[in-house]
Coordinates of C-alpha atoms in Angstrom, one line a residue:
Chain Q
X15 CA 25.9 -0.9 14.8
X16 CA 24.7 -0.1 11.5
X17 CA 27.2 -0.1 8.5
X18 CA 26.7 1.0 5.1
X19 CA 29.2 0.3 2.3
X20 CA 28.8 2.4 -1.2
X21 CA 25.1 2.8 -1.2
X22 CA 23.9 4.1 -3.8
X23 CA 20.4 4.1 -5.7
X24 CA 19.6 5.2 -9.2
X25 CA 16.0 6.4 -10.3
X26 CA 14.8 6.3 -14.0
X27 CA 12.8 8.6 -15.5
X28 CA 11.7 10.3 -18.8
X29 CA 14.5 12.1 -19.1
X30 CA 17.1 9.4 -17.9
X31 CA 18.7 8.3 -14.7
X32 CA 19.3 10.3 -11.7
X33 CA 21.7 9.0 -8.8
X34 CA 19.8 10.0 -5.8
X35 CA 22.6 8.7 -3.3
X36 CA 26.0 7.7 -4.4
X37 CA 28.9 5.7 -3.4
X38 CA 27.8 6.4 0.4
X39 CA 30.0 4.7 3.4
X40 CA 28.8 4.9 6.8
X41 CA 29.3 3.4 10.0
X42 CA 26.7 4.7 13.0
X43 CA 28.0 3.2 16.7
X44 CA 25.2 2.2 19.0
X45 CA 24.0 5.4 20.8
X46 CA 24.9 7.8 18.5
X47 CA 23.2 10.8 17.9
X48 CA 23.9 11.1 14.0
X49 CA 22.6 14.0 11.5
X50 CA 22.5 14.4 7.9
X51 CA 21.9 17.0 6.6
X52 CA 22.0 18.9 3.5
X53 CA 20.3 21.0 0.5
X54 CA 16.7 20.2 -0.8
X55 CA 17.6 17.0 -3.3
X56 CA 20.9 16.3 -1.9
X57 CA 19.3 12.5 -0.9
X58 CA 19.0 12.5 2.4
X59 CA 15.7 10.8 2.6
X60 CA 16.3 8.3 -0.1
X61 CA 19.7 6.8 1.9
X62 CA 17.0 7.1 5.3
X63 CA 15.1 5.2 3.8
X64 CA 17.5 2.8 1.9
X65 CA 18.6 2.6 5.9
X66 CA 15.1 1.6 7.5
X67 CA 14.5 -1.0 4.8
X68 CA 12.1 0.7 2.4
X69 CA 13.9 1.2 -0.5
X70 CA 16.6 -1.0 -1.7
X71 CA 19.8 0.1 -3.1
X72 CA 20.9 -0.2 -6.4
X73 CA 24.3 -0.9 -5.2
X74 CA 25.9 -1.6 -2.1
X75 CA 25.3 -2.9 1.7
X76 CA 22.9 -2.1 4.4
X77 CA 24.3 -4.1 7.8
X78 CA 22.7 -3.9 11.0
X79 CA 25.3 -5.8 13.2
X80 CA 26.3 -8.5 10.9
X81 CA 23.2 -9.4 9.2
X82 CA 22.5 -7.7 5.8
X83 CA 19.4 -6.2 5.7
X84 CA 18.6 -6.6 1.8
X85 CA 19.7 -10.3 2.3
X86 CA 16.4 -10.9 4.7
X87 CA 12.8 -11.8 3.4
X88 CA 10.5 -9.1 3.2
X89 CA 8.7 -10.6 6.3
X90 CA 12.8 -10.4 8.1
X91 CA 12.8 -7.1 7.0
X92 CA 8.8 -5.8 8.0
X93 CA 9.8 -7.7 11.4
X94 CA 13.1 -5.7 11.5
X95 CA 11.2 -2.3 10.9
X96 CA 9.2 -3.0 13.5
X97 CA 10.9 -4.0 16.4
X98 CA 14.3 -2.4 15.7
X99 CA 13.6 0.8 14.1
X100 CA 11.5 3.8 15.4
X101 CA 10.2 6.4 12.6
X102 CA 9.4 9.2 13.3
X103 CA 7.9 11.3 10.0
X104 CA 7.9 14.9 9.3
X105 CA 4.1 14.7 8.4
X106 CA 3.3 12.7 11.4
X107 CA 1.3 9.7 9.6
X108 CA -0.9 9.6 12.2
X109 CA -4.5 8.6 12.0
X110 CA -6.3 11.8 12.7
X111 CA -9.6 9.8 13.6
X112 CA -8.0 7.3 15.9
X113 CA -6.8 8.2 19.4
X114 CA -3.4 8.9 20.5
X115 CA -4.0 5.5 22.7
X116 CA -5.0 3.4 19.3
X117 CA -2.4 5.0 16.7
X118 CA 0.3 4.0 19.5
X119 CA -1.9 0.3 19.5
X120 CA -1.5 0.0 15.7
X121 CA 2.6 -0.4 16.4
X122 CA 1.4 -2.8 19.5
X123 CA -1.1 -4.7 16.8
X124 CA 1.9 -5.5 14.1
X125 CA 4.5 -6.5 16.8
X126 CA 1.8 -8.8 18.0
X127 CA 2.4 -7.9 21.7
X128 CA 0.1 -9.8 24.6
X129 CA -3.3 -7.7 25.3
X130 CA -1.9 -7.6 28.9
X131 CA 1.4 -5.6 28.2
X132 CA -0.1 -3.0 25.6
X133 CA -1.7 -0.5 28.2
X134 CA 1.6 0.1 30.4
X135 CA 3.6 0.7 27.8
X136 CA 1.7 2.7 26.0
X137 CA 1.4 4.7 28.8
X138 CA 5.2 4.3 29.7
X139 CA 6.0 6.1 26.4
X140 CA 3.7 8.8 26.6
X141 CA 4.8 9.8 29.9
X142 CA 8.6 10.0 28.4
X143 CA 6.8 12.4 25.8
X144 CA 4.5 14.1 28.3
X145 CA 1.5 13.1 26.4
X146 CA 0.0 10.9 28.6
X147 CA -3.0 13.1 29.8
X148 CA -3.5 13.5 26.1
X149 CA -4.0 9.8 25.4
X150 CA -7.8 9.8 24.7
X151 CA -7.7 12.7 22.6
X152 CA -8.6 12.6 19.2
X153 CA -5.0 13.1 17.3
X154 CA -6.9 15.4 14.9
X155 CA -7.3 18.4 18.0
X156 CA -3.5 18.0 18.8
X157 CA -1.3 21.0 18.0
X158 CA 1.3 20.1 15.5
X159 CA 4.2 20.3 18.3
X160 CA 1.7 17.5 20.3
X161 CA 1.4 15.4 17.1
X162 CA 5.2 15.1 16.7
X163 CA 5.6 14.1 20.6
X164 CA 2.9 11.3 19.8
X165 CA 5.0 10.3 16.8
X166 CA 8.1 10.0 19.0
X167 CA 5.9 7.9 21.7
X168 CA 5.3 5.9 18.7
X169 CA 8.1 5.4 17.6
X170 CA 9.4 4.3 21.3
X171 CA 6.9 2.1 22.3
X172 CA 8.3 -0.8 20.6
X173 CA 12.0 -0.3 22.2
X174 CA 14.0 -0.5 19.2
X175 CA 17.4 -0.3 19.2
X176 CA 17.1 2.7 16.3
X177 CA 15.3 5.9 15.8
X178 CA 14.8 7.4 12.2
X179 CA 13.8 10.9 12.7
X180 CA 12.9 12.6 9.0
X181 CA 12.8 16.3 9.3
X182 CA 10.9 16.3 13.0
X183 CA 11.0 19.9 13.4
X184 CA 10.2 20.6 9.6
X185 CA 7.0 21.6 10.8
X186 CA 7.0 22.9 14.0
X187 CA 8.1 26.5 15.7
X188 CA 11.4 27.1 17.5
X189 CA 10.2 26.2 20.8
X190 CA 8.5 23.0 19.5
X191 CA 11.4 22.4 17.7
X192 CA 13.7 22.7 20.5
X193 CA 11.1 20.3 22.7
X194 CA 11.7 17.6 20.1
X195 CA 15.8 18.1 19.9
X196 CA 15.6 17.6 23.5
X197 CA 13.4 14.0 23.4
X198 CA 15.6 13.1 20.7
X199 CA 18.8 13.3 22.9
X200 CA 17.2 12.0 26.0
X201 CA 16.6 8.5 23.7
X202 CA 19.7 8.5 22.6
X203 CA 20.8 9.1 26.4
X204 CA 19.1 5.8 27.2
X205 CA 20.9 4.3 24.7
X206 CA 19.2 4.5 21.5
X207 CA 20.6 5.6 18.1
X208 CA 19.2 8.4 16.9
X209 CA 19.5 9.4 13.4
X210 CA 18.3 12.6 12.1
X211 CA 17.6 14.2 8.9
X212 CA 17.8 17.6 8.6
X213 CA 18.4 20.6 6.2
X214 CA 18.7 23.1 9.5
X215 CA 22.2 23.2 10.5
X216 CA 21.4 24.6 13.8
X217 CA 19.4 21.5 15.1
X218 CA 22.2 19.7 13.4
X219 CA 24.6 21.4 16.1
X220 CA 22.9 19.5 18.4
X221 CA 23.5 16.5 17.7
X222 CA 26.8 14.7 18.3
X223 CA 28.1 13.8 14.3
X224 CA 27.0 15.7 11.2
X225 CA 27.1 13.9 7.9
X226 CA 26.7 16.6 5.2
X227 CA 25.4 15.2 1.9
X228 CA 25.7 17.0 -1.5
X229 CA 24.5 15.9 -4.6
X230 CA 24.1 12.3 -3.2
X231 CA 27.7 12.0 -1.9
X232 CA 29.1 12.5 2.1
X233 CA 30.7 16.3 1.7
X234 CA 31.9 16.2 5.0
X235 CA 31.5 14.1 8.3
X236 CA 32.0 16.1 11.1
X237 CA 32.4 14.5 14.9
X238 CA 31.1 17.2 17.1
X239 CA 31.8 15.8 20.6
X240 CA 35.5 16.5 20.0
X241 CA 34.9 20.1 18.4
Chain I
X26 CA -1.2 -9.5 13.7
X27 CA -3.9 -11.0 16.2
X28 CA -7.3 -12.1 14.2
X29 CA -9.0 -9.7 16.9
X30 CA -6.4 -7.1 16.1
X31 CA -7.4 -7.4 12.3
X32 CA -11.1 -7.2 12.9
X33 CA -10.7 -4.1 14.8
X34 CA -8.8 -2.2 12.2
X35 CA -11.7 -3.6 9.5
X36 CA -14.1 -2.3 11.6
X37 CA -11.9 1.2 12.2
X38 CA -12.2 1.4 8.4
X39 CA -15.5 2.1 7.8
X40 CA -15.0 5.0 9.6
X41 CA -13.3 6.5 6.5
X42 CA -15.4 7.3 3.1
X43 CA -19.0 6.3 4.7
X44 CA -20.6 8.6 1.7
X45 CA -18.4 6.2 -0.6
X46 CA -19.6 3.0 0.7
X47 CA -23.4 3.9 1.6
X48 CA -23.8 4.8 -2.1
X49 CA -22.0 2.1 -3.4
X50 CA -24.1 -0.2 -0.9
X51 CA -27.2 0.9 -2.6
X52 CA -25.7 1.1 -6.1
X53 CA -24.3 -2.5 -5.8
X54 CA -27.2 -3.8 -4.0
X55 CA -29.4 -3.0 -6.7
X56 CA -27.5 -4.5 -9.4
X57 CA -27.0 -7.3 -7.7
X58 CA -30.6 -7.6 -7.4
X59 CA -31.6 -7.1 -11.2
X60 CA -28.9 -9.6 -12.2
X61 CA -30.1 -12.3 -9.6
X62 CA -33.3 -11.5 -11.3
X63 CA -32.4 -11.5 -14.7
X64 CA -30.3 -15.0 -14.1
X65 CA -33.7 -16.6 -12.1
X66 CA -35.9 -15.8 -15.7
X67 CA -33.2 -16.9 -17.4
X68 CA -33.3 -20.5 -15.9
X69 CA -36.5 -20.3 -15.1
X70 CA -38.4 -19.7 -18.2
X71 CA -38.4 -22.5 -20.1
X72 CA -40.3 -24.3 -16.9
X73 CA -42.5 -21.0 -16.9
X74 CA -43.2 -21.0 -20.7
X75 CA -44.2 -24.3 -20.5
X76 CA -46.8 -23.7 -17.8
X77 CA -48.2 -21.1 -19.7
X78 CA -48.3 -22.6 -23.1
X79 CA -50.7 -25.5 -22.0
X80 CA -52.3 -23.1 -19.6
X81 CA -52.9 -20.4 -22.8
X82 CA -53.7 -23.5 -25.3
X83 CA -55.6 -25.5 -22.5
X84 CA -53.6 -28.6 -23.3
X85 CA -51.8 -31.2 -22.0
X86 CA -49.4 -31.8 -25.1
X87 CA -48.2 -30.8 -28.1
X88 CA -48.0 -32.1 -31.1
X89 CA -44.5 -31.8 -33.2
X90 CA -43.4 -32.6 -36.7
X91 CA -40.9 -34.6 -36.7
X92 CA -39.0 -34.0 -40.1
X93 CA -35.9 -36.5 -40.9
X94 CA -36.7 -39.0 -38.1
X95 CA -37.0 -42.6 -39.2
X96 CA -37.8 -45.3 -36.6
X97 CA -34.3 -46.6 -35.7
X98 CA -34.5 -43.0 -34.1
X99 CA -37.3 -44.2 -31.6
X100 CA -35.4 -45.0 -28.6
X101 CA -33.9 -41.5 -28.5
X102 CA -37.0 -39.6 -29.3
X103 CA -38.7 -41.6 -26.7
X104 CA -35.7 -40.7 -24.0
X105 CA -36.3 -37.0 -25.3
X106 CA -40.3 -37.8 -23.6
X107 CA -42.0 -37.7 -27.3
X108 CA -44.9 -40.1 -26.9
X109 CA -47.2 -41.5 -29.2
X110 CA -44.9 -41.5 -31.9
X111 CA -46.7 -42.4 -35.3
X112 CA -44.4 -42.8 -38.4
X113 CA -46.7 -44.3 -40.7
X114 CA -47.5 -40.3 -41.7
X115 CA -46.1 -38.7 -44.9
X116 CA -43.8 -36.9 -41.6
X117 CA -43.1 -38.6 -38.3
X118 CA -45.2 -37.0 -35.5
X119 CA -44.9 -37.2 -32.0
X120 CA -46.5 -35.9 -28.5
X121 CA -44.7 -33.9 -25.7
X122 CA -46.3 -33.2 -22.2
X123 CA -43.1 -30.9 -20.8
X124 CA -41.6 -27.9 -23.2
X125 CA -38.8 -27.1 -20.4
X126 CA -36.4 -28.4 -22.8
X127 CA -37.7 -28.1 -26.0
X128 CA -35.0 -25.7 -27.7
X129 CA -32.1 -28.0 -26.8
X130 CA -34.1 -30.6 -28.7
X131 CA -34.7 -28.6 -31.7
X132 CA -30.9 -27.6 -31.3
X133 CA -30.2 -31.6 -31.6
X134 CA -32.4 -31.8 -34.2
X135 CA -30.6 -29.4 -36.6
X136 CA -27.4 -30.7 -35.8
X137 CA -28.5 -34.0 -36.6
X138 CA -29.9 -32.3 -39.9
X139 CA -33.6 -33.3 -39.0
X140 CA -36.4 -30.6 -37.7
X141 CA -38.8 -30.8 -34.4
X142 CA -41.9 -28.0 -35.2
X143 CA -45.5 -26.9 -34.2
X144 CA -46.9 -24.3 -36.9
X145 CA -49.1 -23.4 -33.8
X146 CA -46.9 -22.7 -31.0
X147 CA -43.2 -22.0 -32.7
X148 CA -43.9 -18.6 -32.9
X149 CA -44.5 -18.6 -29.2
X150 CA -41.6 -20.5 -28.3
X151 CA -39.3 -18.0 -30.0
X152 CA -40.8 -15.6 -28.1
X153 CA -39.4 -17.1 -25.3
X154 CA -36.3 -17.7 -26.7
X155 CA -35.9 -14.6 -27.3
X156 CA -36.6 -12.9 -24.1
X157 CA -34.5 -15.7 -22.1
X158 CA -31.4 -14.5 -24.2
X159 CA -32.8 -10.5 -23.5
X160 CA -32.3 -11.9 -19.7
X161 CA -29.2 -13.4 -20.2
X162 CA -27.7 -10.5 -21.9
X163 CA -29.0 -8.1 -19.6
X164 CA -27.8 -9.9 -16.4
X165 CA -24.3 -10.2 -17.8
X166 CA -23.9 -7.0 -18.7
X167 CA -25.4 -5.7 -15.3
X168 CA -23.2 -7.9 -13.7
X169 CA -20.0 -6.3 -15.8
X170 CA -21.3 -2.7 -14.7
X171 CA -21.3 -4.6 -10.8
X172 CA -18.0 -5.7 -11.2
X173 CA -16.8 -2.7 -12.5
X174 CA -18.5 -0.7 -9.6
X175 CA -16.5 -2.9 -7.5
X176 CA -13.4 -2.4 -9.1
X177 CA -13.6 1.7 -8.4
X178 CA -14.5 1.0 -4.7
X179 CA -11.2 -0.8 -4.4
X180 CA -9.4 2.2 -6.1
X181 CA -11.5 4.8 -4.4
X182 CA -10.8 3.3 -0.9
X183 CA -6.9 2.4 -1.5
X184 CA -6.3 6.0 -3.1
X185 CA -8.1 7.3 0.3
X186 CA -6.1 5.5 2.7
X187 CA -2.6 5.4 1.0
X188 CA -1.0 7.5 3.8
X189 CA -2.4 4.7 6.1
X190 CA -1.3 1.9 4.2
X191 CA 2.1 3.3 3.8
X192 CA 2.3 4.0 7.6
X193 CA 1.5 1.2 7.9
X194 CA 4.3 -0.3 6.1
X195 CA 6.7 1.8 7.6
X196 CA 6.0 0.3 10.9
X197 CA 6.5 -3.1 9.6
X198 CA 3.7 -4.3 8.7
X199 CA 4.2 -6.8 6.0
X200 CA 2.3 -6.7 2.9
X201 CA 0.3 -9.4 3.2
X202 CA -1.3 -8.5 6.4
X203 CA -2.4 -4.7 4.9
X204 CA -3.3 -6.8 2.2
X205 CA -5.6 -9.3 3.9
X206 CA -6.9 -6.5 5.8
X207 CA -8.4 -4.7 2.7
X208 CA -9.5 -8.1 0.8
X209 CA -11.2 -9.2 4.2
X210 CA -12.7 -5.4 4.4
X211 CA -14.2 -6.3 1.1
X212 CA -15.1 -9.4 1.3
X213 CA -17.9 -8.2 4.2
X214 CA -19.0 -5.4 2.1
X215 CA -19.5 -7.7 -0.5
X216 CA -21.1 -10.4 1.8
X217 CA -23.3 -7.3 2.8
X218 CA -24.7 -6.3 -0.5
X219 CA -25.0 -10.3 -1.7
X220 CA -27.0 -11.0 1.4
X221 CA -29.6 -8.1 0.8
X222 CA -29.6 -8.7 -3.0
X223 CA -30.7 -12.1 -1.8
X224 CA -33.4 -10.7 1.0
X225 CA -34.7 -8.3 -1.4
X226 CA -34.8 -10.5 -4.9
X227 CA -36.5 -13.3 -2.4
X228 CA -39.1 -11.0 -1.9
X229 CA -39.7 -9.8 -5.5
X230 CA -39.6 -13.6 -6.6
X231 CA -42.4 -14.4 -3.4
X232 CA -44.4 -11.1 -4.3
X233 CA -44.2 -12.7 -8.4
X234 CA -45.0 -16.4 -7.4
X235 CA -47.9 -14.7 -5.6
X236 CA -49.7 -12.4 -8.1
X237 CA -49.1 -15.7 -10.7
X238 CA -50.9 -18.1 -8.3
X239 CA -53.6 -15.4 -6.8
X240 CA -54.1 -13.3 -10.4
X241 CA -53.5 -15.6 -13.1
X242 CA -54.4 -18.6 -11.6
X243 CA -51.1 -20.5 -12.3
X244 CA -48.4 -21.9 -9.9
X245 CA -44.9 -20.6 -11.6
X246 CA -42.7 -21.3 -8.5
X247 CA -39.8 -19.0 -9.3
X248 CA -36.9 -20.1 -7.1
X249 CA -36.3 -17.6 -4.0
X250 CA -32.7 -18.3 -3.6
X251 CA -30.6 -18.9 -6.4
X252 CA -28.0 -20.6 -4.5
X253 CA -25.6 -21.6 -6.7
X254 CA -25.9 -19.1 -9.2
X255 CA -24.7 -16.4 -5.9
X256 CA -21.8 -18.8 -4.7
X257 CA -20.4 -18.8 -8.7
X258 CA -20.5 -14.9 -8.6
X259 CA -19.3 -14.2 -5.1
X260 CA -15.6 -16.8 -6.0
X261 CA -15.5 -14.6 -9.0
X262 CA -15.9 -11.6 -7.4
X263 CA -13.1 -12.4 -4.9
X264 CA -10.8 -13.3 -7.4
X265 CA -11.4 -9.9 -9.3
X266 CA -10.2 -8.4 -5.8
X267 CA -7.7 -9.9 -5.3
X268 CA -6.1 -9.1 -8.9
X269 CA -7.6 -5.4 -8.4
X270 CA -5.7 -5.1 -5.0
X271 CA -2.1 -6.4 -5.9
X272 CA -2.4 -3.9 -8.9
X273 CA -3.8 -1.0 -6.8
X274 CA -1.0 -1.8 -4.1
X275 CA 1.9 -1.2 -7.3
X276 CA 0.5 1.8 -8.3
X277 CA 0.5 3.3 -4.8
X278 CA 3.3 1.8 -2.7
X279 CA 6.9 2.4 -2.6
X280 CA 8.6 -1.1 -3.6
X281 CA 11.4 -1.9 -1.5

């Protein structure tokens, strides 16, 4: 379960502060399929990324189960991004010269996993994509639809317990876009929670809980499996 | 991550910006090679000069004034390698076979408020002076340009790969390990260029030695490896790396 208890983070600049997120309380079940969404600015991707460890907050709690993540050692906390958390990045942050094989290796490399394990489940996770005839392409020839699937296999191939998804269909068509909703909910279907920023309500309605955020604070936090 | 794993992704690396790193391969190597140069004539000179001198004035030794020296001062001339020391002149005068270290002597000498000179050859010897602190000038501030050089190929490659090094980040790779992964990315290149600044200011020095010995008739032996003139520069380069990294990595990272 992840728990956050009035997060909030403050930026500085030259012409003063700006709260990008405040006073935000959240609690996420295990295998939730969660959305936030909201305008351009209204700080979803600061509080995902306040959530996945990369930025800490100015005020406030980050818990994943009981442990606080902001508490940890950087090293805790690189080891907690790696094993428990999947990202997966509107602008794909793959390496375009690498194969889809060695960009899923790189996630194999930091969680230090045997030589002997690497190739099955590299291959395991592509085929839950349906990228595994792909896997000795160069990632630069993918289509951007392709490139996002190899992001999710990415992002799966460590089993975390968490997937961060920042705007995965930002880039992408409708029918891409409805291809990655749909890998989305069949992670969280395994278990998984899925977390999903958004600023398109209608992929939103997919999902089983919209947060809406506005001007840094939760507007609204809708349950849709009862509506 | 796995040595092996971290050798691969050094080796993945030089994949990206091979115009940058060719060019700056040939830049560095050069100045490497004109300061390993510059730094052999520098130490090398005085033992140079000297052969020249007797070779030019077809002597064995020279002859020195010896203002301000009284005879309690014998034992210490004598360690200096005077010889033949008379003081029974209107000025003290003595006899030196090896010039190497004639300037630190006159240096003493002043400092003492007492003179070492040769109306003949002093003129000469400040010639040499004089070009050994050209050399030393010249190397240092070739080396600064080096280091410098070095500097923007940290900049130029960490500005390059930020996306990587910030994917990387993101999927939990601590900073230290992207860190080592960069400083021992450098460290090679750097090995690189050292080692064929080496090869190719051996080969000057050798090609030198031999048009001294084969032209002029005189056996100069210039060093062909400077050994611990290179290990000196390579610790400080390193160093300068490693401050040039951490303040690369602040501008261009997200803190957390």
């Amino acid at each position: 379960m992840i728990t956050c208890d009035k997060l909030s983070r403050k930026f500085e600049d030259a012409s003063g502060e700006l709260w990008a997120v405040r006073d935000v309380s959240l609690t996420v079940p295990d295998g939730t399929f969660l959305s936030v969404v909201g305008r351009s600015g209204s700080g979803k991707s600061t509080l995902l990324k306040m959530l996945g460890g990369l930025l800490s907050p100015t005020e406030g709690v980050v818990r994943i189960g009981e442990t606080s993540l902001y508490e940890m050692k950087e090293d805790e906390r690189a080891d907690y991004r790696c094993h428990t958390i999947g990202f997966i990045f509107q602008d794909y942050f793959l390496e375009e010269l690498y194969t889809v094989y060695q960009n899923l290796e790189i996630v194999m490399m930091i969680a230090k996993v045997p030589d002997a394990e690497r190739k099955e489940r590299i291959e395991r996770a592509l085929t839950q994509v349906g990228m595994l005839h792909k896997k000795d392409s160069k990632v630069k020839v993918l289509s951007g639809g392709e490139k996002q699937r190899v992001c999710i296999a990415r992002a799966i191939v460590n089993e975390p317990q968490v997937l961060f998804a920042d705007e995965p269909c930002g880039n992408l068509d409708y029918e891409n876009g409805q291809t990655i909703m749909r890998l989305l909910r069949e992670q969280c279907e395994q278990g998984k929670t899925v977390i999903l920023i958004t600023h398109n309500r209608e992929d939103a309605m997919a999902t089983d809980r919209i947060v809406t955020l506005q001007d840094g604070r939760i507007e609204s936090d809708e349950d849709q499996r009862h509506s | 991550m796995k040595t092996r794993d971290i050798l691969r992704l050094i080796t993945n690396e030089a994949k990206y910006g091979k115009r940058e790193w060719v060019l700056s391969y040939m830049m560095q190597t050069l100045l490497m090679v004109c300061v390993l140069i510059c730094m052999v004539f520098f130490t090398r000179l005085p033992k140079t000069g000297d052969i020249l001198l007797h070779a030019a004035f077809d002597s064995e030794e020279f002859g020195f004034q010896l203002s301000g020296y009284t005879r309690s001062d014998l034992d210490e001339l004598t360690k200096m390698g005077f010889e033949d020391i008379n003081f029974d002149m209107r000025e003290p005068v003595g006899y030196l076979k090896n010039l190497e270290h004639i300037w630190w002597y006159k240096f003493r000498a002043v400092i003492q408020g007492n003179d070492i000179w040769n109306q003949e050859i002093d003129g000469y010897l400040m010639i040499l002076l004089f070009c050994r602190i050209v050399f030393a000038v010249i190397g240092i501030l070739l080396w600064v340009i080096l280091l410098n050089s070095v500097s923007n190929s940290f900049r130029i490659k960490l500005k390059e790969r930020e996306r990587f090094v910030q994917m990387m980040y993101r999927l939990g790779c601590t900073k230290r390990t992207i860190f080592f992964l960069y400083y021992a990315f450098f460290a090679l290149r750097a090995l690189l260029v050292f080692f064929t600044a080496v090869v190719l200011s051996g080969i000057t020095m050798h090609l030198l030695n031999g048009y001294m010995e084969n032209v002029m008739y005189l056996k100069v032996d210039m060093p062909i490896i400077p050994g611990v003139l290179i290990a000196v520069m390579v610790l400080l380069q390193l160093m300068l790396m490693r401050r040039t990294m951490r303040k690369a990595w602040r501008e261009s990272n997200e803190e957390d």
